[in-house]
Every structure is written in structure tokens, then in C-alpha cells.
Short mmCIF file of C-alpha atoms and ligand atoms in Angstrom, two decimals:
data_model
loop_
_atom_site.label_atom_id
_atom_site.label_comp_id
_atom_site.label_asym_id
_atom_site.label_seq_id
_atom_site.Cartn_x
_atom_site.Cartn_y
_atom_site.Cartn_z
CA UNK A 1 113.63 -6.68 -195.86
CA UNK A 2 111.43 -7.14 -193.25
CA UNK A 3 109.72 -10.98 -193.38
CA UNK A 4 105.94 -9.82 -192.72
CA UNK A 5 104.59 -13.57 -192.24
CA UNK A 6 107.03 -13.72 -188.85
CA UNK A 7 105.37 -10.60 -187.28
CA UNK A 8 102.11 -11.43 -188.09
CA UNK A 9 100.95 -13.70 -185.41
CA UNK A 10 101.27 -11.40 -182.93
CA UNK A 11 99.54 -8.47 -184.48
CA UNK A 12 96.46 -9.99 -186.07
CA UNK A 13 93.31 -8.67 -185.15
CA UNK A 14 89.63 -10.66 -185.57
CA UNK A 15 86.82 -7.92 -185.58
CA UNK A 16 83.60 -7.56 -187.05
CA UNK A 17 83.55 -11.20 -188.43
CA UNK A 18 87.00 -10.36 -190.34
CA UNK A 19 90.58 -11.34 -190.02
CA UNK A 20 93.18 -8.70 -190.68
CA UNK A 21 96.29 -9.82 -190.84
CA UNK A 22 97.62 -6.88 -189.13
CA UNK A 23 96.21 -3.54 -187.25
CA UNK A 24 97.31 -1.20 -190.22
CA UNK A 25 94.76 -0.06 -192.87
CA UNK A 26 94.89 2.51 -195.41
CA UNK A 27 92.47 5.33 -194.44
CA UNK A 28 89.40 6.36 -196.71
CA UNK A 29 90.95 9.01 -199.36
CA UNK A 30 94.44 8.20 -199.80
CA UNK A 31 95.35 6.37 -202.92
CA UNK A 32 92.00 4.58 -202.53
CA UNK A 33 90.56 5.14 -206.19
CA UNK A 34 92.17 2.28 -208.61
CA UNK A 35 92.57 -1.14 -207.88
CA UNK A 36 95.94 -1.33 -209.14
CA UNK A 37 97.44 0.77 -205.93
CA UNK A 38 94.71 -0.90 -203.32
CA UNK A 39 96.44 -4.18 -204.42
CA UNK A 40 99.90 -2.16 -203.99
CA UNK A 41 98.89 -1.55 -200.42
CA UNK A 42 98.14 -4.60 -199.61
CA UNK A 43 100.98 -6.13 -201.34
CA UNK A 44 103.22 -3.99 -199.12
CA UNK A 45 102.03 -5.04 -195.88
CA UNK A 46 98.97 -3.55 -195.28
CA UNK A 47 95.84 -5.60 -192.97
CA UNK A 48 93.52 -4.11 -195.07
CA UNK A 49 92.03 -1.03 -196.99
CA UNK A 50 89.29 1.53 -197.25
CA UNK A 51 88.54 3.14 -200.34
CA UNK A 52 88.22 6.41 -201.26
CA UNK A 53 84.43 7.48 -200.57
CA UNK A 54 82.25 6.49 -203.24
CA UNK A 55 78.55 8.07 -203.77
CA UNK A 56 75.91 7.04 -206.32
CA UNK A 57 76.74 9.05 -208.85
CA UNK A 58 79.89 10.53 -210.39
CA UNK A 59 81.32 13.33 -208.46
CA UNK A 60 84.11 16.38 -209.68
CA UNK A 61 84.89 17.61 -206.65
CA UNK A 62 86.33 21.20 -205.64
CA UNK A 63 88.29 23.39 -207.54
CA UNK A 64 92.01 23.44 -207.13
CA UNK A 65 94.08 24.21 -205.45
CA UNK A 66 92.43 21.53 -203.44
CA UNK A 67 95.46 20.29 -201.23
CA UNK A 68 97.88 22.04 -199.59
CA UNK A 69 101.02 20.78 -196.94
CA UNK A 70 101.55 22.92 -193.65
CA UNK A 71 104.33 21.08 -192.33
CA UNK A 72 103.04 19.53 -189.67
CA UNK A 73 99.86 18.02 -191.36
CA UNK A 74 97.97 18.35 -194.77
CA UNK A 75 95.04 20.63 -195.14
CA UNK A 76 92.83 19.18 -197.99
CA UNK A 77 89.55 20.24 -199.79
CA UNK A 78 89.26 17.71 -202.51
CA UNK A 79 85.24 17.68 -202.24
CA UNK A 80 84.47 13.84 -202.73
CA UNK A 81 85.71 13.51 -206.43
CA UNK A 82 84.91 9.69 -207.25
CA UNK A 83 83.33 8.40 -210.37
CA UNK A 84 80.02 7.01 -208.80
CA UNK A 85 79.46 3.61 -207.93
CA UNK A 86 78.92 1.63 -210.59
CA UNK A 87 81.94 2.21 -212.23
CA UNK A 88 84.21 1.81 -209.03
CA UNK A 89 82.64 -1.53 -208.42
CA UNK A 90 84.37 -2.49 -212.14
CA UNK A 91 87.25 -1.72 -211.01
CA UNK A 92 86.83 -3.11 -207.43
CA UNK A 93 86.22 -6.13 -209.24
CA UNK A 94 89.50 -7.28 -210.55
CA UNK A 95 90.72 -7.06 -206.47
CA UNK A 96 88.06 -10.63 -205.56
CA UNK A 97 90.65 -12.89 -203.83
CA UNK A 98 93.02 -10.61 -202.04
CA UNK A 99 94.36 -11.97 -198.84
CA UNK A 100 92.95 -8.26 -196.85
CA UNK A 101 89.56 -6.70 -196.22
CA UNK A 102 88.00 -4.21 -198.61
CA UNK A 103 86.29 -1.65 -196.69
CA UNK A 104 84.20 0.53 -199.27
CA UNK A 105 83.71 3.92 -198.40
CA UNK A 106 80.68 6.10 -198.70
CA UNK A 107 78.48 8.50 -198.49
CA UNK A 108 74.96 9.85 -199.52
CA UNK A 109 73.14 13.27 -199.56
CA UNK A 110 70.43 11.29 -198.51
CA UNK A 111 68.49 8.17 -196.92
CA UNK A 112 67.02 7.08 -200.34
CA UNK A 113 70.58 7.15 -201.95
CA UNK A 114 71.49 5.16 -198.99
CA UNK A 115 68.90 2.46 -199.52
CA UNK A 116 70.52 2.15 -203.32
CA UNK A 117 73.60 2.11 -201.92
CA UNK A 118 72.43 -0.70 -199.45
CA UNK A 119 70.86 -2.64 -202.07
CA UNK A 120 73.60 -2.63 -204.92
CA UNK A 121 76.61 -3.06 -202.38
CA UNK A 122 75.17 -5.94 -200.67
CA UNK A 123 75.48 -8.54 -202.93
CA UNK A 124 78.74 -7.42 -203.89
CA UNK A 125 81.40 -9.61 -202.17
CA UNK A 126 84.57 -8.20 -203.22
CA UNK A 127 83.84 -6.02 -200.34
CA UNK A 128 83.87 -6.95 -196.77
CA UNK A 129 82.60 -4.34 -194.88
CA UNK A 130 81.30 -0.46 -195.40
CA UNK A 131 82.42 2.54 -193.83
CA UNK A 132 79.41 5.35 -193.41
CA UNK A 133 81.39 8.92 -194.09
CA UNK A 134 79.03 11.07 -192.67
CA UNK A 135 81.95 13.33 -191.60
CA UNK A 136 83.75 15.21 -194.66
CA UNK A 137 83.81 18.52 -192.73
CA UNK A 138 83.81 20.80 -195.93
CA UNK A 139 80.96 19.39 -198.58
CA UNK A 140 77.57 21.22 -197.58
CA UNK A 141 75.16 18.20 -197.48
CA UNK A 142 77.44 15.91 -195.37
CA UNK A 143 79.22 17.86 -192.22
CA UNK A 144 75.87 18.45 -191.05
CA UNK A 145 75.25 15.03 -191.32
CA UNK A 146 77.92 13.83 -188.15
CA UNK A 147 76.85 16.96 -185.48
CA UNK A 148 73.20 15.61 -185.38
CA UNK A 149 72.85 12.21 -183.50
CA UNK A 150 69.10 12.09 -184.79
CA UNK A 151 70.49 12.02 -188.50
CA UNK A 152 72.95 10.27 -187.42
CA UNK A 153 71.03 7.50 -185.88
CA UNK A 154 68.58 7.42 -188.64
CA UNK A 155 71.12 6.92 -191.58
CA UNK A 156 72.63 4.09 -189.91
CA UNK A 157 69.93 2.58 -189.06
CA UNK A 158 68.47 3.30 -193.03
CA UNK A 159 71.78 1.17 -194.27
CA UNK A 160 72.18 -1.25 -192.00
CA UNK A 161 68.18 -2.14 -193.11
CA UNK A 162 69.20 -2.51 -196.50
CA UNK A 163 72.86 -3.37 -196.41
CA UNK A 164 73.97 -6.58 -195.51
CA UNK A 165 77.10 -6.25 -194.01
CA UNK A 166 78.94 -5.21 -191.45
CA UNK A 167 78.78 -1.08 -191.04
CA UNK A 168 81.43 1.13 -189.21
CA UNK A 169 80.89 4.83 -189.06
CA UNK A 170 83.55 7.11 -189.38
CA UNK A 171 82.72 10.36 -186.83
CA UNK A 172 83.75 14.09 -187.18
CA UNK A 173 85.77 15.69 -184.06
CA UNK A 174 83.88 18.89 -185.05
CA UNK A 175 81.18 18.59 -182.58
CA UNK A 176 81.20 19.13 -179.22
CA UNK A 177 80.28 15.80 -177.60
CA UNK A 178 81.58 12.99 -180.06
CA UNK A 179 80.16 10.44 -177.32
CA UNK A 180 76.74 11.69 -178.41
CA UNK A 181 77.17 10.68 -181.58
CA UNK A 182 78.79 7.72 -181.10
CA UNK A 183 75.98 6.76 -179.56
CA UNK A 184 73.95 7.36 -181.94
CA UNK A 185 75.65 5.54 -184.46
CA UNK A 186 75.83 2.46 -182.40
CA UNK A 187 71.64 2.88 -181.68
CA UNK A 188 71.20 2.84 -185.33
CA UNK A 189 73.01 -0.20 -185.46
CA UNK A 190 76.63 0.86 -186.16
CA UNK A 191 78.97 -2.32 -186.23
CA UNK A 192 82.61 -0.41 -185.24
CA UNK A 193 83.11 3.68 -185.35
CA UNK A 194 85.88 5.23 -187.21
CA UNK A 195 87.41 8.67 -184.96
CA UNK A 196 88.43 10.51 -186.42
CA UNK A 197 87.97 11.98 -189.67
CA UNK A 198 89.73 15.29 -190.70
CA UNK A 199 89.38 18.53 -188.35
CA UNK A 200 87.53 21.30 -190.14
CA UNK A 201 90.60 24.23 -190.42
CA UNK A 202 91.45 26.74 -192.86
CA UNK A 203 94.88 28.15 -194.09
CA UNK A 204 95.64 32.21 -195.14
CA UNK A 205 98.49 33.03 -197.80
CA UNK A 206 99.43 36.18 -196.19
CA UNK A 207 101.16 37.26 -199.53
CA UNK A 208 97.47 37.49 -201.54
CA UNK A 209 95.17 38.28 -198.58
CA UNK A 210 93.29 35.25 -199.82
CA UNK A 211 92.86 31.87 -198.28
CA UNK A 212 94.95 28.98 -199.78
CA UNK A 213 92.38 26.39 -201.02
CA UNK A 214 89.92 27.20 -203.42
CA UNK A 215 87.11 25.96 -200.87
CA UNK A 216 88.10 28.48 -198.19
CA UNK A 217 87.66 25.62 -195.53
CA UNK A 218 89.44 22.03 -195.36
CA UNK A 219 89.79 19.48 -193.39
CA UNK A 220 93.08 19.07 -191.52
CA UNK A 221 94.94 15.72 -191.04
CA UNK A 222 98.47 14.38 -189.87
CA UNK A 223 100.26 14.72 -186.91
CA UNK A 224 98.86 18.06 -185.20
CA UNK A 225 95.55 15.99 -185.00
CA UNK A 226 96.79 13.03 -183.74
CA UNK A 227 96.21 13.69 -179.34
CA UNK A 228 92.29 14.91 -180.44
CA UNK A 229 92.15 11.55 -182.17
CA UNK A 230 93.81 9.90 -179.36
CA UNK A 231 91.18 11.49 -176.59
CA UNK A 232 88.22 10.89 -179.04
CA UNK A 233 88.85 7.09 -179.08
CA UNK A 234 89.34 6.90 -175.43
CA UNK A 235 86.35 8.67 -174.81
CA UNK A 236 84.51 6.61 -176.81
CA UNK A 237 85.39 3.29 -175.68
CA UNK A 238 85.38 4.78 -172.23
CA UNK A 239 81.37 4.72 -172.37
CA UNK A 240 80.56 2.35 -175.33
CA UNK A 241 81.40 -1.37 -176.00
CA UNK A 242 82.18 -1.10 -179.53
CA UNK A 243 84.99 -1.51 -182.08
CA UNK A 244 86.99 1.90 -183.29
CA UNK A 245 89.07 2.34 -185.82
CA UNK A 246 91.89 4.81 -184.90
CA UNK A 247 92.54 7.38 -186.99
CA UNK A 248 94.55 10.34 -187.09
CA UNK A 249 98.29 11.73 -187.22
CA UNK A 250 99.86 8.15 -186.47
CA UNK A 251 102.85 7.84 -188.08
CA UNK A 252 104.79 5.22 -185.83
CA UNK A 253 104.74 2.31 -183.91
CA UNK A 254 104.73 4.40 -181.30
CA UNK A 255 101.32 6.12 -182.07
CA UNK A 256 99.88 2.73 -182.84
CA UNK A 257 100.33 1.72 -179.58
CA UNK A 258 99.31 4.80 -178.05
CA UNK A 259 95.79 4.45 -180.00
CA UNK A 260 95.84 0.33 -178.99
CA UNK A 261 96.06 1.74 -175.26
CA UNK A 262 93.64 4.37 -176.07
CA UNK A 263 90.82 1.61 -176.80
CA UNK A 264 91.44 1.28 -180.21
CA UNK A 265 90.94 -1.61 -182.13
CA UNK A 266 93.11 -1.07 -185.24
CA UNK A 267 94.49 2.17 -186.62
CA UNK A 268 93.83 3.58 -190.39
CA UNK A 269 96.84 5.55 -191.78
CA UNK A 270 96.19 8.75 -193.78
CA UNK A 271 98.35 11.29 -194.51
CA UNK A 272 101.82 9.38 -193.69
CA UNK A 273 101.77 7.44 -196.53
CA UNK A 274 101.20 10.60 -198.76
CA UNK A 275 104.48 11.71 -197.21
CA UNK A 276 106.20 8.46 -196.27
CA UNK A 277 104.90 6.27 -198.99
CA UNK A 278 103.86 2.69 -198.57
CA UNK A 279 106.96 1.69 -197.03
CA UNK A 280 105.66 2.77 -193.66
CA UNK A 281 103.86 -0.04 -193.47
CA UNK A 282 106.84 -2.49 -193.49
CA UNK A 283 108.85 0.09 -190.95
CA UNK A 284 105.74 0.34 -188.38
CA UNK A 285 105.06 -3.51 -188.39
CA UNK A 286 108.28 -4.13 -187.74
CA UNK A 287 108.52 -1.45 -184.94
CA UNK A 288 105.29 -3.13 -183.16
CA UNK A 289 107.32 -6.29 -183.16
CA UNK A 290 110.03 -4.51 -181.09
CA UNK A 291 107.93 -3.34 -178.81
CA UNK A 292 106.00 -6.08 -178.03
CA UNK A 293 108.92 -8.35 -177.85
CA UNK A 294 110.91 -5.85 -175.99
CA UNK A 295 108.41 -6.28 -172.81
CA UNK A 296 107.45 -9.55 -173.07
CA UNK A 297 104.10 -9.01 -174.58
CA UNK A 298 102.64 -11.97 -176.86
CA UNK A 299 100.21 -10.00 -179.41
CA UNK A 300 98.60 -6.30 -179.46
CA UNK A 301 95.47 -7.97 -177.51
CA UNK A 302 97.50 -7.25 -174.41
CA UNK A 303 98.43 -3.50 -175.09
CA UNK A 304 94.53 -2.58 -176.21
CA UNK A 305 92.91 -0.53 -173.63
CA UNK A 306 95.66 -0.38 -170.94
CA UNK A 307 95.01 3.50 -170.49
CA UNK A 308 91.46 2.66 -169.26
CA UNK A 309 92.85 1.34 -166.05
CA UNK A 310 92.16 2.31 -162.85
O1 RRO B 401 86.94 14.39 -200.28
C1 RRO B 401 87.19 15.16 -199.33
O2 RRO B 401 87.33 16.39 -199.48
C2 RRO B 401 87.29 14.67 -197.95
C3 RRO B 401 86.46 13.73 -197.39
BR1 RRO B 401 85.21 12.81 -198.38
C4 RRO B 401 86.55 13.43 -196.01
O3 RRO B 401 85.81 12.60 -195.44
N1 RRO B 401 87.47 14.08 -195.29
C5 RRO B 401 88.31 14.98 -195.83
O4 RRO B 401 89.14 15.56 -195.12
N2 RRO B 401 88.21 15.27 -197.17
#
């Protein structure tokens, strides 16, 4: 077994006011909606976590089938099932004194849910940070959301008035100029930008005529994703002085380093650990090791935003 607490050192990473132990942390959707697997998570190596996106009120969600596995990436349409924030924050609750930051997802369907959101989150302190979806790319109501930087702007800048913590907004790579937005985020006050979230696809069974998920559209995820991500965090912290979260098709050490060079700050994995399960965690730590140690770096500080040289 891998000893976690000898690897650590070198790949800790200070942002936003918090310490994660490591660059690894479970992306918003996967296994994010009891407390009992967050703690798993964490308990098998990741830095930290972001829950599944919570709104005000209780949500369903799409019709099934809702996910569906290509092979080279999952296509999902699960259409922000979550039972409302109240009730997650119960069971948020019994997580208060794990040794990783909870990053509580969300989103509204508008600013005055936001400024409830704000308000009741705030004083909330199992949770150390929020992370804005404005990006599912299939719920009517919110892809629209991430392609305007005037919403954009304003909704940030609506939480961060009424939301005392630290705010990172996770962007869509269905627009054309993702720069544009991330400005925009970051003028409404944005603390760190998440890129990406999930590309906006759509799958056909050719047996039926009829396209596989119930919602028609989806939003694509895993590897096949993974060099849009990579370019959408380099553009980004080409032009803005921010913290990103990488996210996107990393499945590796390798991939984590590519995003570190990239600009990133950390990396959230997704859809590997739906394949993989939380074992990856262990396997990429200990694969970052290598390849620091290997040549003759001391911590990830030194890899992060090689590619921008000149
Ligand atoms: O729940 C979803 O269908 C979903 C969300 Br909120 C999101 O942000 N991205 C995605 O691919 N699916």
C-alpha cells in the first residue's frame, strides 16, 4: 500500500486560503451526494471534494436512461437530481472535522435563489469554499447561464455579495471564447475558475433510430475531452492571474502534470473514478511522486505553468 503521508509534502497545494493535502479532488457529480462516500474519498487519498450540485429546492432530474458509456468517455444527462439544500446540509453535517476541503456545489435559476443560497451557506462551516455551476450544458435555465459574460458577471458578483466565502466558478467549453467568460467571472469577483465542465454532445442508437438518453443532449466527459480541457486552462491562465481547477479526461499522473504545466492549479477527477474507482487516487499520487522524484523536482510548485514559457 502506498504510505500517503510520505508523498504528501511534495504535492500539497495552499490556494484560496485552504490547504489541500494533495492536487486531487473529486469533481462536482460523481459520488458527491451522501456523506458516507465523501468521507470514503477522502479516506482514500483524496485533497479534497466537491459535491454534487445542490439548488434550493429538491430536484428529480431527467428521465432515464440518463447515463450512458461510449468507450472512450461517459455521456450523461442526469438533469441536477439533488434533494435541495436544506436537507444536504444534514447530511453535510456529520462530515465537520475532516482533514480535506468541502467544496459545495451549486447552482440557481436565478439571482434571488442565489442570494438564499449566499445567505444560508455562509454561516455554514462544514464547507470551505463554493463552486458556482453555471455550466450544466443540458438543463434549460443554466447552459445559457455560462455563454453570457454579462450573466455571468452579474451572478458572481450577486453571491460573492451575499456569500462569505471563497467562490470558484466552474465554466462551460461550449462557447466560443471561454477567456470572455473567464473574465467575467473573475470581474464579478470569482475567487478560482473551474474548466471545464462537460462538453454538450449527443449519442444515436442506430438500431431504434432514436437517440440514446432520454434528454436527447448530454454532456460528454472522460478522456476524449481531456486536450479541450487542457487548451481551456492554458488559455485562461495565459491572460488572467487566477486559480483553475483542471478538469477533464485526466486519468493519470501523466495528465495531472500535463494540466499543472497547462496553468493549472489542482485537477478535479470525474469520470475515472466511475470507471477506476477510488483507488485511482492512491495509484496517481503515487505516480506524481515518480515523476517528480525521477527529475529532481521538490513539489508540483515547480511543474505548474512550465508550458507558458517562452
Ligand atoms: O446533473 C447533470 O446533468 C450535470 C451537471 Br449539474 C453538470 O454540471 N454537468 C453535467 O455534465 N451533468
Amino acid at each position: 500500500m502506498t504510505d500517503l503521508a510520505s508523498i504528501e509534502p511534495m504535492l500539497k497545494v495552499e490556494t484560496l486560503g485552504l490547504r489541500f493535502r494533495n492536487p486531487l479532488i473529486l469533481a462536482a457529480g460523481i459520488l458527491g451526494l451522501t456523506a458516507p462516500i465523501l468521507k470514503r474519498v477522502i479516506e482514500s487519498g483524496a485533497g479534497g471534494v466537491v459535491t454534487k450540485s445542490i439548488g434550493l429546492k429538491p430536484r428529480k432530474g431527467h428521465p432515464n436512461p440518463t447515463v450512458v458509456d461510449l468507450g472512450f468517455g461517459l455521456l450523461n444527462s442526469m438533469g441536477l437530481p439533488n434533494p435541495g439544500l436544506e436537507e444536504f446540509m444534514k447530511e453535510l453535517e456529520t462530515l465537520r472535522g475532516l482533514e480535506a476541503p468541502i467544496i459545495l456545489s451549486i447552482y440557481a435559476f436565478s439571482e434571488d435563489e442565489l442570494v438564499e443560497i449566499g445567505r444560508i451557506v455562509s454561516d455554514f462551516n462544514v464547507v470551505s469554499a463554493v463552486e458556482l455551476n453555471v455550466s450544466c450544458p443540458h438543463v434549460d435555465g443554466i447552459s445559457e447561464i455560462a455563454k453570457n459574460p454579462v450573466l455571468v458577471e452579474s451572478y458572481v458578483q450577486t453571491l460573492k455579495r451575499h456569500l462569505d466565502k471563497p467562490v470558484i466558478v466552474k465554466l462551460s467549453p461550449n462557447v466560443s471564447d471561454i477567456v470572455r467568460i473567464a473574465e467575467a467571472a473573475v470581474d464579478g469577483g470569482a475567487d478560482a475558475l473551474t474548466a471545464i465542465n462537460t462538453v454538450r454532445a449527443m449519442s444515436i442508437d442506430i438500431e431504434v433510430g432514436r437517440p440514446v438518453l432520454a434528454g436527447i443532449f448530454g454532456g460528454l466527459s472522460g478522456p476524449a475531452i481531456r486536450p479541450i480541457a487542457v487548451r481551456c486552462v492554458y488559455e485562461i491562465t495565459e491572460s488572467l492571474n487566477v486559480p483553475v481547477f483542471g478538469c477533464g479526461g485526466i486519468e493519470t499522473a501523466h495528465d495531472v502534470i500535463e494540466f499543472l504545466m497547462a496553468g493549472a492549479t489542482a485537477v478535479q477527477l470525474g469520470s475515472v473514478i466511475a470507471r477506476g474507482g477510488l483507488r485511482v487516487f492512491k495509484r496517481i499520487l503515487k505516480g506524481l511522486r515518480d515523476f517528480l522524484e525521477e527529475r529532481g523536482y521538490s513539489s508540483i510548485d515547480e511543474v505548474r505553468g512550465l508550458a507558458h514559457r517562452r
